[in-house]
Amino acid sequence: MKNLWFHILILLFLGGNSQQAFAQSDTLTVGIYHNPPFVIKTAENDFEGLSIELWENIAQSANLTFRYELYSDFIGILKRLEYEEIDLTINPMDVNASRVKNFDMTQPYFISSIGVAIPYLNRSPLAVFVSNIFSLAFLEIIFLLIFIIFVFGFFLWLIERRHNKFQFRPGLLGLFDGLWWSAVTMTTVGYGDKAPKSNMGKAIAIIWMFTAVIIISSFTAGIASTLTITGLQTDIKNAEDIRLVENISVVGATNGESYLVQESIPINKTYASPILALRALAKKENDVFLYDRTILQYYINRLSLDEKVNLLPFTLKEHYQSFMLPKNHPAFDLINVGLMQEIQKERWGDLQRKYDVKAK
């Protein structure tokens, strides 16, 4: 009886293993989504691109049969992989600790990074300076300053016109006298041609002198910040400069968005696709757009935006990209080895040149 149960367990074990075995004759379901230049859906409903040709070379070398299954985005693919409803995706998937834990990630075949795009501003330094001076943010500060000067000048004139009518005349001329006194006192010029004589007037003067010191310091910093922010829109040289830009755009659920959240940098606008974001950037609706540099370069060329969008030379946060399979997939080793062999061949370099892509 014991021997009978022992043989049954052996058969069950072997049967379970045979279900996990992978036969090269099995048809693999490859989940993909339109993601140029890696996966491109053509007008004829065919597929091409860097990842497509790389995968087809691997499949041909390993005698693998497969079929493509198209999805609208990578979220749908992740769900299918999680439930093991597809065998793999060949779209470049970023390698991170969570994915390595829950999926099988192949050897990375591409290294990319976050690119920084800005509107192309073909203006002289003088034109940039003039536009800064007449920018809305700058004018708001100036008008606020004039308003505060007017308020203190008005109240001093209101009090002094009865006690000092020679220096603070009645009517509009007297109102101008108050404005003049307020302005020269704030700038510490102090011509001495007008001075309060009443105790209430002197009290207002003392309050205004101390207030003016604080206001001048604050407004100087505010004006400098405004001019710096506007100037940086044409002079962003590194990641720290991005912190000073106001209108930053991204595509939702991407590395660009994650980077800004991680660095506590405010996001002004989130778009559904890089095409929408780039077109808005070309119209100067935003100041900066962060997205995968390889894909940015592809769309800038494809949409003929070279004269409207400038892709800056520096990059942010590199990320490694791989094929992804369900955890413990029986074909993983075969595909992974095939991938490593393929990217060492000369034709892998030819493919990158064909699609005009460059790692990092």
mmCIF file of N, CA and C in Angstrom, residues 17-26 28 84 86-88 103-104 324-337:
data_model
loop_
_atom_site.group_PDB
_atom_site.id
_atom_site.type_symbol
_atom_site.label_atom_id
_atom_site.label_comp_id
_atom_site.label_asym_id
_atom_site.label_seq_id
_atom_site.Cartn_x
_atom_site.Cartn_y
_atom_site.Cartn_z
ATOM 1 N N ASN A 17 5.714 18.597 -13.472
ATOM 2 C CA ASN A 17 6.889 19.158 -14.132
ATOM 3 C C ASN A 17 6.726 19.204 -15.632
ATOM 4 N N SER A 18 6.045 18.211 -16.196
ATOM 5 C CA SER A 18 5.870 18.168 -17.648
ATOM 6 C C SER A 18 4.995 19.322 -18.109
ATOM 7 N N GLN A 19 4.073 19.800 -17.195
ATOM 8 C CA GLN A 19 3.234 20.937 -17.564
ATOM 9 C C GLN A 19 4.046 22.222 -17.598
ATOM 10 N N GLN A 20 5.142 22.258 -16.794
ATOM 11 C CA GLN A 20 5.965 23.456 -16.752
ATOM 12 C C GLN A 20 7.023 23.460 -17.843
ATOM 13 N N ALA A 21 7.250 22.330 -18.477
ATOM 14 C CA ALA A 21 8.284 22.251 -19.509
ATOM 15 C C ALA A 21 7.880 23.082 -20.699
ATOM 16 N N PHE A 22 8.883 23.657 -21.352
ATOM 17 C CA PHE A 22 8.623 24.501 -22.519
ATOM 18 C C PHE A 22 9.117 23.796 -23.771
ATOM 19 N N ALA A 23 8.226 23.689 -24.717
ATOM 20 C CA ALA A 23 8.595 23.110 -26.014
ATOM 21 C C ALA A 23 8.734 24.247 -27.019
ATOM 22 N N GLN A 24 9.806 24.198 -27.824
ATOM 23 C CA GLN A 24 10.040 25.265 -28.790
ATOM 24 C C GLN A 24 8.944 25.323 -29.851
ATOM 25 N N SER A 25 8.160 24.267 -29.930
ATOM 26 C CA SER A 25 7.047 24.274 -30.881
ATOM 27 C C SER A 25 5.841 25.044 -30.339
ATOM 28 N N ASP A 26 5.836 25.330 -29.020
ATOM 29 C CA ASP A 26 4.734 26.108 -28.437
ATOM 30 C C ASP A 26 4.736 27.524 -29.022
ATOM 31 N N LEU A 28 4.356 31.306 -28.573
ATOM 32 C CA LEU A 28 4.437 32.319 -27.519
ATOM 33 C C LEU A 28 3.540 33.508 -27.855
ATOM 34 N N GLU A 84 -0.416 35.824 -16.055
ATOM 35 C CA GLU A 84 0.177 34.829 -16.953
ATOM 36 C C GLU A 84 -0.705 34.549 -18.168
ATOM 37 N N ILE A 86 -0.200 36.258 -21.029
ATOM 38 C CA ILE A 86 0.725 36.367 -22.153
ATOM 39 C C ILE A 86 2.080 35.849 -21.691
ATOM 40 N N ASP A 87 2.952 35.547 -22.651
ATOM 41 C CA ASP A 87 4.239 34.935 -22.307
ATOM 42 C C ASP A 87 5.343 35.956 -22.065
ATOM 43 N N LEU A 88 5.280 37.069 -22.737
ATOM 44 C CA LEU A 88 6.303 38.102 -22.519
ATOM 45 C C LEU A 88 5.909 39.397 -23.210
ATOM 46 N N PHE A 103 8.443 39.573 -11.517
ATOM 47 C CA PHE A 103 8.501 39.090 -12.893
ATOM 48 C C PHE A 103 9.905 38.587 -13.203
ATOM 49 N N ASP A 104 10.047 37.954 -14.347
ATOM 50 C CA ASP A 104 11.369 37.592 -14.872
ATOM 51 C C ASP A 104 11.820 38.692 -15.821
ATOM 52 N N MET A 324 10.275 41.402 -20.492
ATOM 53 C CA MET A 324 9.718 40.953 -19.212
ATOM 54 C C MET A 324 8.780 39.774 -19.436
ATOM 55 N N LEU A 325 8.895 38.763 -18.567
ATOM 56 C CA LEU A 325 8.079 37.554 -18.621
ATOM 57 C C LEU A 325 7.440 37.313 -17.256
ATOM 58 N N PRO A 326 6.390 36.480 -17.200
ATOM 59 C CA PRO A 326 5.847 36.088 -15.887
ATOM 60 C C PRO A 326 6.916 35.379 -15.068
ATOM 61 N N LYS A 327 6.769 35.410 -13.754
ATOM 62 C CA LYS A 327 7.755 34.805 -12.872
ATOM 63 C C LYS A 327 7.873 33.305 -13.147
ATOM 64 N N ASN A 328 9.118 32.839 -13.207
ATOM 65 C CA ASN A 328 9.436 31.413 -13.415
ATOM 66 C C ASN A 328 8.880 30.870 -14.736
ATOM 67 N N HIS A 329 8.900 31.683 -15.758
ATOM 68 C CA HIS A 329 8.427 31.233 -17.073
ATOM 69 C C HIS A 329 9.416 30.218 -17.648
ATOM 70 N N PRO A 330 8.923 29.090 -18.174
ATOM 71 C CA PRO A 330 9.836 28.034 -18.663
ATOM 72 C C PRO A 330 10.700 28.466 -19.850
ATOM 73 N N ALA A 331 10.303 29.493 -20.573
ATOM 74 C CA ALA A 331 11.091 29.926 -21.736
ATOM 75 C C ALA A 331 12.086 31.032 -21.386
ATOM 76 N N PHE A 332 12.156 31.413 -20.121
ATOM 77 C CA PHE A 332 12.980 32.565 -19.753
ATOM 78 C C PHE A 332 14.451 32.379 -20.125
ATOM 79 N N ASP A 333 15.031 31.258 -19.722
ATOM 80 C CA ASP A 333 16.455 31.043 -19.975
ATOM 81 C C ASP A 333 16.769 31.048 -21.467
ATOM 82 N N LEU A 334 15.927 30.399 -22.238
ATOM 83 C CA LEU A 334 16.145 30.335 -23.685
ATOM 84 C C LEU A 334 16.112 31.740 -24.302
ATOM 85 N N ILE A 335 15.120 32.537 -23.895
ATOM 86 C CA ILE A 335 14.984 33.892 -24.439
ATOM 87 C C ILE A 335 16.108 34.798 -23.931
ATOM 88 N N ASN A 336 16.453 34.674 -22.668
ATOM 89 C CA ASN A 336 17.486 35.520 -22.087
ATOM 90 C C ASN A 336 18.844 35.279 -22.736
ATOM 91 N N VAL A 337 19.188 34.007 -22.919
ATOM 92 C CA VAL A 337 20.459 33.678 -23.583
ATOM 93 C C VAL A 337 20.450 34.167 -25.026
#
